[in-house]
Structure formats: structure tokens, C-alpha cells
PDB file of C-alpha atoms in Angstrom:
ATOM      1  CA  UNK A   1     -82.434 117.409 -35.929  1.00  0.00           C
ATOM      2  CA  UNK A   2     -81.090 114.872 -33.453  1.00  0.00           C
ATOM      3  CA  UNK A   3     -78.843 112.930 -35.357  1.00  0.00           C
ATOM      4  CA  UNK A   4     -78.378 109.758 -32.814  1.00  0.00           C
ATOM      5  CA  UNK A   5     -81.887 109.240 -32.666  1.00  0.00           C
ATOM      6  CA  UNK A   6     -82.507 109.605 -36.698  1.00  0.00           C
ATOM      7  CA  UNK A   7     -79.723 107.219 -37.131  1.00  0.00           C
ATOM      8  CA  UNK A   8     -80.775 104.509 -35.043  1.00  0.00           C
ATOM      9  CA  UNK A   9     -84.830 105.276 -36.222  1.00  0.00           C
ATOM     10  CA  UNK A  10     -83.403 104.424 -39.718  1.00  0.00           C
ATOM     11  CA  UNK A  11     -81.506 100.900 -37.941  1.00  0.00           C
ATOM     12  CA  UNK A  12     -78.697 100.641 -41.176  1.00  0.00           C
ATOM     13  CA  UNK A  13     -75.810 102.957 -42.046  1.00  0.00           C
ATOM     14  CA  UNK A  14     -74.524 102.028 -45.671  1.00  0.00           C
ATOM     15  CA  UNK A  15     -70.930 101.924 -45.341  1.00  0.00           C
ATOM     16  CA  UNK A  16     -68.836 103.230 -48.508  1.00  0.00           C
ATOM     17  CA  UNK A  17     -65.617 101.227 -48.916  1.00  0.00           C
ATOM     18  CA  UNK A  18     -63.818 101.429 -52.023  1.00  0.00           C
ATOM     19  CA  UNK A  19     -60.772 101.759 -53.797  1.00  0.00           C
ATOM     20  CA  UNK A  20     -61.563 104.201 -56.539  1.00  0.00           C
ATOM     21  CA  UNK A  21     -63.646 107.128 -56.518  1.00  0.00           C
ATOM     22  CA  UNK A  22     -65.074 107.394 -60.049  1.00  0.00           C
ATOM     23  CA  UNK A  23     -68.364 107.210 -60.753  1.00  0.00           C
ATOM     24  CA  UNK A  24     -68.788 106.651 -56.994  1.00  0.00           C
ATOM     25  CA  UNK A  25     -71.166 109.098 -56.323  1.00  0.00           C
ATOM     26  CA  UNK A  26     -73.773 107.148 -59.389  1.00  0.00           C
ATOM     27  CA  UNK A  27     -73.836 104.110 -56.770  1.00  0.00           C
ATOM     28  CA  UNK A  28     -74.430 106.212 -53.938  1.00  0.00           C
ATOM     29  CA  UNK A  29     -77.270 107.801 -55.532  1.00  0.00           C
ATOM     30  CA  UNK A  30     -78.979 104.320 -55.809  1.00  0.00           C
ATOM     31  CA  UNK A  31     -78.175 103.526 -52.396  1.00  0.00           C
ATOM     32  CA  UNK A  32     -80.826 106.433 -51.272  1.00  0.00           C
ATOM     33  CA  UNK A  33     -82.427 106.163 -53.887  1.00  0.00           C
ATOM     34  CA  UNK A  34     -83.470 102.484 -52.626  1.00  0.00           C
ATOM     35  CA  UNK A  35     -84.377 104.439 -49.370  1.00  0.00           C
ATOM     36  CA  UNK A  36     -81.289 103.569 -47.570  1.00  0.00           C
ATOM     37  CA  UNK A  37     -81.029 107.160 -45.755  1.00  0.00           C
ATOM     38  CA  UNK A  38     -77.742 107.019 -43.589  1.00  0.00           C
ATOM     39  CA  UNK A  39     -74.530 107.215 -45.793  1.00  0.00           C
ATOM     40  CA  UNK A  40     -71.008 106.756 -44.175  1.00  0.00           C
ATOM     41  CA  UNK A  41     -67.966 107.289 -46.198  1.00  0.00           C
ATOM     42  CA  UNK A  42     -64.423 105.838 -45.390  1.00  0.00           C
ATOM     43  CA  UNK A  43     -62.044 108.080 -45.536  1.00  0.00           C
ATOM     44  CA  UNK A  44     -59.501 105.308 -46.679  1.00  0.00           C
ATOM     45  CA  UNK A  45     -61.881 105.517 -50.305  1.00  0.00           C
ATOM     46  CA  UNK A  46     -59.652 107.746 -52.668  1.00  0.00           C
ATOM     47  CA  UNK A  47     -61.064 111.178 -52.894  1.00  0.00           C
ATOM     48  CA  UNK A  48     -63.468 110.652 -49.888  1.00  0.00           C
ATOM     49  CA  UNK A  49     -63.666 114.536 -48.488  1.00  0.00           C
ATOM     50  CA  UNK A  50     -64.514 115.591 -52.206  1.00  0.00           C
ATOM     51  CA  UNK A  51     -67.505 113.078 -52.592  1.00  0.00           C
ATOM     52  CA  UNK A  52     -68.843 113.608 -48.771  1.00  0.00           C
ATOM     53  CA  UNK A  53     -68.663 117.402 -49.743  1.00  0.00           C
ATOM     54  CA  UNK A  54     -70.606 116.598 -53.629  1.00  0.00           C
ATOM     55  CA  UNK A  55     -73.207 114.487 -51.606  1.00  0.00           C
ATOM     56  CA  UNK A  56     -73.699 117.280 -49.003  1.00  0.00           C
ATOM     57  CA  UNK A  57     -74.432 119.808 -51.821  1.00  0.00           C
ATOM     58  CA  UNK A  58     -76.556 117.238 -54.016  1.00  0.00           C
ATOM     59  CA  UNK A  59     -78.588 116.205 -50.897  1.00  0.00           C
ATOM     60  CA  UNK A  60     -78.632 118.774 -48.490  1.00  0.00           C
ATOM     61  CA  UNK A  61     -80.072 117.634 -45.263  1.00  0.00           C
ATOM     62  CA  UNK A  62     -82.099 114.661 -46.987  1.00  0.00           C
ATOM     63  CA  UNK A  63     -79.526 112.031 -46.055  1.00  0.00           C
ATOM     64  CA  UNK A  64     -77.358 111.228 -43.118  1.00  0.00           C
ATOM     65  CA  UNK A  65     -73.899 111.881 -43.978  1.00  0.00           C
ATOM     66  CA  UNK A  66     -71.416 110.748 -42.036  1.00  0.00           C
ATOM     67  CA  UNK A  67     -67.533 110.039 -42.330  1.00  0.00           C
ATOM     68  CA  UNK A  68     -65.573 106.700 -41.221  1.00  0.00           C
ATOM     69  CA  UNK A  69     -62.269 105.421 -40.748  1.00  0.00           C
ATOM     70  CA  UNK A  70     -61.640 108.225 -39.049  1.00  0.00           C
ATOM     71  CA  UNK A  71     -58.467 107.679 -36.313  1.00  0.00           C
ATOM     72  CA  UNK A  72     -57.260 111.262 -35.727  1.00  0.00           C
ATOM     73  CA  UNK A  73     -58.368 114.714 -34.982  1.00  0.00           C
ATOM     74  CA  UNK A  74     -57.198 116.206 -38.108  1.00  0.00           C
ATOM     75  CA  UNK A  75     -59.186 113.452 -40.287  1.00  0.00           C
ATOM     76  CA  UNK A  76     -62.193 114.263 -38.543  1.00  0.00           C
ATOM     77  CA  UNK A  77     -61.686 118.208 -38.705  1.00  0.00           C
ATOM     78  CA  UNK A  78     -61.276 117.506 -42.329  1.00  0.00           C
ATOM     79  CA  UNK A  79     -64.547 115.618 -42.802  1.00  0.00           C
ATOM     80  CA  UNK A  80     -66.508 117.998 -40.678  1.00  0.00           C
ATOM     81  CA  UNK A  81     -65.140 120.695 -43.145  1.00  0.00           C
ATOM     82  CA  UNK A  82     -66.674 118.868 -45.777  1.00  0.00           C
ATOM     83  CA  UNK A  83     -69.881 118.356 -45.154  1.00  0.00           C
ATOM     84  CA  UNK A  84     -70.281 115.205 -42.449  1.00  0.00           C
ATOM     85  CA  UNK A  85     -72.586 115.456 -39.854  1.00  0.00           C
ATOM     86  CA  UNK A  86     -70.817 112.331 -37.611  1.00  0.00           C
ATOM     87  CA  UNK A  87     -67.852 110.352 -37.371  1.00  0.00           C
ATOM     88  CA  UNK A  88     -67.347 107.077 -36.895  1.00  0.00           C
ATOM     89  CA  UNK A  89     -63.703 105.717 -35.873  1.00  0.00           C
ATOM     90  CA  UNK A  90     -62.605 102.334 -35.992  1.00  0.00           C
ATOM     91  CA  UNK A  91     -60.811 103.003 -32.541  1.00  0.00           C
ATOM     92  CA  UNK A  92     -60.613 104.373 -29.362  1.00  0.00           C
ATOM     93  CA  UNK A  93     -58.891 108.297 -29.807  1.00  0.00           C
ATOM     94  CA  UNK A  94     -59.575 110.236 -26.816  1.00  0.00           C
ATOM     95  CA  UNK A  95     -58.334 113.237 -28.034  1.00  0.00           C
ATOM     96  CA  UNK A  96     -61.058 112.969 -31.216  1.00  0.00           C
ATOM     97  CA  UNK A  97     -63.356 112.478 -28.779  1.00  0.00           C
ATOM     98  CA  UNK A  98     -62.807 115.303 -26.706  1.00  0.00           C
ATOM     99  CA  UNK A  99     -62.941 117.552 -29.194  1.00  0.00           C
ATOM    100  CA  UNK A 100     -65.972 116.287 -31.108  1.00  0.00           C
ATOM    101  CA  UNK A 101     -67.931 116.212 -27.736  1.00  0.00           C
ATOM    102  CA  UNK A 102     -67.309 120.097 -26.518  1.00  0.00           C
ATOM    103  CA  UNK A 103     -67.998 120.593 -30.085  1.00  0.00           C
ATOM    104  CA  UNK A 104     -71.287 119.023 -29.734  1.00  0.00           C
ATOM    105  CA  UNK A 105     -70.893 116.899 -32.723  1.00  0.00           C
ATOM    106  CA  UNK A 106     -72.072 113.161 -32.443  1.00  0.00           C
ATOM    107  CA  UNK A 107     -69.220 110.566 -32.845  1.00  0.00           C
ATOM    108  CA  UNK A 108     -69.727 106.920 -33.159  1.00  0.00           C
ATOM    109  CA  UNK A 109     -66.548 105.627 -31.620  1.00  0.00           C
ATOM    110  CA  UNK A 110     -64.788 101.957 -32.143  1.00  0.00           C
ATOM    111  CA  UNK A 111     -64.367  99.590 -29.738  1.00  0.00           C
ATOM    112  CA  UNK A 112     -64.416  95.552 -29.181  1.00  0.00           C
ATOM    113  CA  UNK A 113     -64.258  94.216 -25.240  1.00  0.00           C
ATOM    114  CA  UNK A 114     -66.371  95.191 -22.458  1.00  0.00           C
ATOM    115  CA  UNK A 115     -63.403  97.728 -21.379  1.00  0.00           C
ATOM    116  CA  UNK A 116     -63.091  99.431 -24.055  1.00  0.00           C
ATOM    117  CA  UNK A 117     -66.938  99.827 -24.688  1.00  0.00           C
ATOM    118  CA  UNK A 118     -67.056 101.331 -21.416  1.00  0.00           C
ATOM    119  CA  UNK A 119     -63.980 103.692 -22.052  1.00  0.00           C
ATOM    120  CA  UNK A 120     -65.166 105.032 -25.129  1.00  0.00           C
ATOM    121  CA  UNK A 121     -68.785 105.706 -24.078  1.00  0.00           C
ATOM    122  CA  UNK A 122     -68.156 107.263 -20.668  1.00  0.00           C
ATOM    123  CA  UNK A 123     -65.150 109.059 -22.141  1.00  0.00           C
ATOM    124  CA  UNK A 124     -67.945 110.780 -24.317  1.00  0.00           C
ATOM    125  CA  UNK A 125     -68.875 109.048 -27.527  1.00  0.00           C
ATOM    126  CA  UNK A 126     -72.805 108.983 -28.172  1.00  0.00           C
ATOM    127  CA  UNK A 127     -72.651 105.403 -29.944  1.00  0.00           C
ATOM    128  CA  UNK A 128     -70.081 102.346 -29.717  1.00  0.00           C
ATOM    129  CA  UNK A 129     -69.318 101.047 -33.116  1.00  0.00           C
ATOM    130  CA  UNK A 130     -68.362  97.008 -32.281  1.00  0.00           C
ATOM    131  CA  UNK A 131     -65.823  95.491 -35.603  1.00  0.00           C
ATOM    132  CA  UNK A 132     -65.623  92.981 -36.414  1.00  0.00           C
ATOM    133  CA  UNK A 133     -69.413  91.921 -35.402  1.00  0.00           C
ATOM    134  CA  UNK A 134     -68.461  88.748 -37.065  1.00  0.00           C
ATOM    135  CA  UNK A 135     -65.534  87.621 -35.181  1.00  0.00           C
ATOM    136  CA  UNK A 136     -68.148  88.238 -31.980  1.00  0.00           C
ATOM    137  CA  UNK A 137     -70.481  86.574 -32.616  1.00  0.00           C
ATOM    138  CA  UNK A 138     -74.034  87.023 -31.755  1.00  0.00           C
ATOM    139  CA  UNK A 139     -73.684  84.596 -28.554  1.00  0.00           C
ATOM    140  CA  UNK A 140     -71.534  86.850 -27.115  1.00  0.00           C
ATOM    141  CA  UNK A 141     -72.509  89.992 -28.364  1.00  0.00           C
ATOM    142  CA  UNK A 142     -75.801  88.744 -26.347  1.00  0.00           C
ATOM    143  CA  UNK A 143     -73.481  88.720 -22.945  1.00  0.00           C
ATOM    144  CA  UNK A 144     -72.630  92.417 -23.738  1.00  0.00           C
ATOM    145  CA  UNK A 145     -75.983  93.487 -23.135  1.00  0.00           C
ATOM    146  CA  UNK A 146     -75.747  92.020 -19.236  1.00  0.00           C
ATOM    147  CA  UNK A 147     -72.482  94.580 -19.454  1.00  0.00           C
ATOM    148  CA  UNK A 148     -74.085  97.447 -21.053  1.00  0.00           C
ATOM    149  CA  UNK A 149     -77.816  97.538 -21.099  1.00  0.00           C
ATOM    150  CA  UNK A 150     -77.960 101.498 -22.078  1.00  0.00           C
ATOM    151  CA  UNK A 151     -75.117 102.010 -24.417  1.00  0.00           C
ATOM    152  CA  UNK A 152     -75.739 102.235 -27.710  1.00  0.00           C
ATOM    153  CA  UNK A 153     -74.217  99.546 -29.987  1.00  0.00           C
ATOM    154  CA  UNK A 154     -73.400  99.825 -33.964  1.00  0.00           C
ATOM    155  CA  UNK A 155     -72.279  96.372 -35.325  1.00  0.00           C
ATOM    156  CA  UNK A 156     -70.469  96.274 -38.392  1.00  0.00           C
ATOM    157  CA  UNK A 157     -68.093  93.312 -39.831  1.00  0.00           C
ATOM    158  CA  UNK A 158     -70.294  90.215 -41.595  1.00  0.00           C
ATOM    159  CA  UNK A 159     -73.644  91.954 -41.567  1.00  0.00           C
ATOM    160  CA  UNK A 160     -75.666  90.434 -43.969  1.00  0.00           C
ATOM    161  CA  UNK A 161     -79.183  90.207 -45.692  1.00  0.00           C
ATOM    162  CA  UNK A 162     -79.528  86.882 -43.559  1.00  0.00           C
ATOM    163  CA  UNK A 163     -78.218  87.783 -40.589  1.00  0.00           C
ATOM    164  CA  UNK A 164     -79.212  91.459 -40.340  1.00  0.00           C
ATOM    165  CA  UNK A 165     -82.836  90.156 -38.084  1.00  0.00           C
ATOM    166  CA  UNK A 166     -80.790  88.459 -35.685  1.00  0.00           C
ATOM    167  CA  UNK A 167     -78.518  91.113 -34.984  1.00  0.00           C
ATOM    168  CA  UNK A 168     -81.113  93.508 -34.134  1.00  0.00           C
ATOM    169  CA  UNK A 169     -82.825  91.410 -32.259  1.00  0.00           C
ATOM    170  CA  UNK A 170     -80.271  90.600 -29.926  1.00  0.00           C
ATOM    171  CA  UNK A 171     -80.055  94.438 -29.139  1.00  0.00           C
ATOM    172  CA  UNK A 172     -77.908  96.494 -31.733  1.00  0.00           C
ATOM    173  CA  UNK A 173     -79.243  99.559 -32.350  1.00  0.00           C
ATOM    174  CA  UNK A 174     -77.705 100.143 -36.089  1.00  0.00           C
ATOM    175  CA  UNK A 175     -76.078  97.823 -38.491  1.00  0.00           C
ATOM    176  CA  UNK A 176     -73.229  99.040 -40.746  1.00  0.00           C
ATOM    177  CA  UNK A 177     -73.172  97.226 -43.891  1.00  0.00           C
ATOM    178  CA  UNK A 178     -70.565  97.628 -46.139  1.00  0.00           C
ATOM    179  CA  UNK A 179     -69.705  95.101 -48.838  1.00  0.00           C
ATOM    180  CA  UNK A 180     -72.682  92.977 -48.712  1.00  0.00           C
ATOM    181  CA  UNK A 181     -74.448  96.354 -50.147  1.00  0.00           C
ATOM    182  CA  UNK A 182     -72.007  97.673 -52.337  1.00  0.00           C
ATOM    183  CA  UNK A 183     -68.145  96.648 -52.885  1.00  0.00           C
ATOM    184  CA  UNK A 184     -65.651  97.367 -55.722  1.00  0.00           C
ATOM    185  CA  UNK A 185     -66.825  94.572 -58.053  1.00  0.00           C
ATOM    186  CA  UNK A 186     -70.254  95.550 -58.297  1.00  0.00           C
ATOM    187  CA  UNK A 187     -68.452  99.334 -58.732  1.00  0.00           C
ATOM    188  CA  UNK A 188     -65.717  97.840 -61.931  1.00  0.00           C
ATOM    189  CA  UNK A 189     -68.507  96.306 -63.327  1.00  0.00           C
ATOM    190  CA  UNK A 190     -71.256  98.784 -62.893  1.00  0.00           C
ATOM    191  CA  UNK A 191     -73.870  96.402 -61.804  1.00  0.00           C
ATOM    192  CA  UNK A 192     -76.746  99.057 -60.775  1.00  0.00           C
ATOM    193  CA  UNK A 193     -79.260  96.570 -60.889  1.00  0.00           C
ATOM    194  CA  UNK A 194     -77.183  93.995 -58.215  1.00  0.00           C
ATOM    195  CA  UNK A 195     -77.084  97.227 -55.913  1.00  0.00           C
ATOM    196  CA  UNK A 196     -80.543  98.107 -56.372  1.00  0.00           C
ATOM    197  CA  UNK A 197     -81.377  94.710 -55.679  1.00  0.00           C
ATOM    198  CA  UNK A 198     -79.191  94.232 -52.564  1.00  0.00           C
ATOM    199  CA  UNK A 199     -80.528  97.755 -51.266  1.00  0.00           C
ATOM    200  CA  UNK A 200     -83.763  96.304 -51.089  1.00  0.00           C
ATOM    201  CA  UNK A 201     -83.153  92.923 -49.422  1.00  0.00           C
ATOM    202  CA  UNK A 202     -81.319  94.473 -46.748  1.00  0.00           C
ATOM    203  CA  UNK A 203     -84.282  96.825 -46.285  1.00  0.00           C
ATOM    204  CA  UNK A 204     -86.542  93.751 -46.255  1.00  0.00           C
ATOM    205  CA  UNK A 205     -84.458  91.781 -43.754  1.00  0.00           C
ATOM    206  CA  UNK A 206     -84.617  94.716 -41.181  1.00  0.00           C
ATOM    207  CA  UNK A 207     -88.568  95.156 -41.320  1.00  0.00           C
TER     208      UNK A 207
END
């Protein structure tokens, strides 16, 4: 399986961002449930290697898994370990990309100005994750595109059920969305219905 392409056929990564751990993987399970296929865990959530490696033995190879907030080579050899099949980082680590790229493993590597897109991406990553998408802004995210026409883009940061459209259409490949799916009050209060509900919308807003 070619995990760039899947990712990008599926167009949203659900980013998991929390600060607890229990009952985590319950939400999750609605999440793809809902049909929302590419998971991302943060390794900054307590416990994160333990529930990428419970999802990777609940689900297989159903689901995407992937691991974020990655920013060294030991977090990522960690993740790997567990079960994750790619890595985002927030940043630019040339040394995690090196090794994830003679490894043949795909990383999705941070960046924000045209300089360091163009770093990261030549220096190997498959896909440039852009945060915060918000701060951007879709005008100029549009003026990236005249910079680089055939580099993959993830935008994460502000993505929302009413924005989602827009940023697609100005040429990201994937969306990360994070707390307008799931965040730690519908988690304390165990609202499934809220995240079943927001699961769909944002698959709506991306048809």
C-alpha cells in the first residue's frame, strides 16, 4: 500500500491532541467509525506509544496510523516501534529525515515559509505539513502554489467544518483537523454524540 497516495485519496488526517489518555481509544473508535480513515496521534498526548500500538492491534491495516509531534529521531524510532506507519513533525529535523527516508518510511515534515518548504521537501520529506494554516491565511497560502506547484501540502492550524472547502480548493492536498473534531472537553465530558456529529460535518464539508 502506498501510504502518500491513500492519505491524500482520503483528503483529512484526524489529529489526536489531548491531555489524558483514558478512555481515549472509545473516541477514536468513533472517529473511524464515522469513516474518518487517517488517524494521527501526538506524541505530546500522555500515553501516546501505548494507544498508537492498541489501535494498530485493534485495526490492523484498516486505518492510517500515523504519529505527530514528532521533533527527534528517537521519538520517531519509538512510534515506528509501536505501530505508526508515518510521522509527521511540527519542524524541520534533518537528521529524522534522513533516517526515515533510507528507511523508506513516509514522513510528513513541518514547515511555514517558502524556504523552509523547499528545505524540507528536497531534503527528502514526501509531504510538507504547513502550521499554523490559520496564521497563513488562504490568500497567501494561494501565492505558495506559484512557489511550489508539485509539493505536497498538509494544512493544519484553524481547519474547520466551514473552511475545510476552501482550503482544498486552493490546492492542499490533506487537512489536519484537530480540535474542531475532537478536543479534551468533548473527551471530560464524554460527548460521543458531539464527535459523531462533528465527524460527519467535516466529512460533508470535504465532498
Amino acid at each position: 500500500m502506498n501510504v502518500l497516495k491513500s492519505i491524500i485519496e482520503n483528503k483529512i488526517i484526524a489529529v489526536i491532541r489531548s491531555t489524558v489518555s483514558e478512555n481515549l481509544i472509545s473516541f477514536i473508535d468513533i472517529v473511524v467509525e464515522s469513516g474518518i480513515n487517517s488517524i494521527e496521534v501526538t506524541l505530546t498526548t500522555p500515553n501516546a506509544l501505548s494507544i498508537i500500538k492498541q489501535l494498530r492491534n485493534n485495526y490492523e491495516n484498516s486505518i492510517l496510523l500515523g504519529a505527530g509531534t514528532v521533533t527527534d529521531l528517537d521519538g520517531a524510532k519509538r512510534a515506528i516501534d509501536a505501530g505508526a506507519e508515518f510521522i509527521v513533525m511540527p519542524i524541520y529535523n534533518i537528521e529524522v529525515i534522513n533516517y526515515l527516508k533510507n528507511n523508506r518510511f513516509p514522513i510528513i515534515s513541518g514547515a511555514f515559509s517558502p524556504t523552509e518548504i523547499y528545505n524540507s521537501y528536497h531534503a527528502g520529506a514526501d509531504m510538507i505539513k504547513i502550521f499554523p494554516a490559520n496564521l497563513l491565511g488562504i490568500k497567501n497560502f494561494k501565492s505558495l502554489q506559484i512557489i511550489a506547484p508539485k509539493i505536497p501540502l498538509m494544512l493544519t492550524g484553524g481547519i474547520t467544518t466551514d473552511n475545510s472547502r476552501e482550503w482544498l480548493d486552493s490546492g492542499a492536498d490533506v487537512l489536519g483537523i484537530g480540535s474542531s473534531l475532537i478536543n479534551d472537553q468533548i473527551i471530560s465530558s464524554k460527548d460521543y454524540d458531539k464527535l459523531k456529529l462533528n465527524s460527519k460535518k467535516i466529512l460533508e464539508s470535504i465532498k
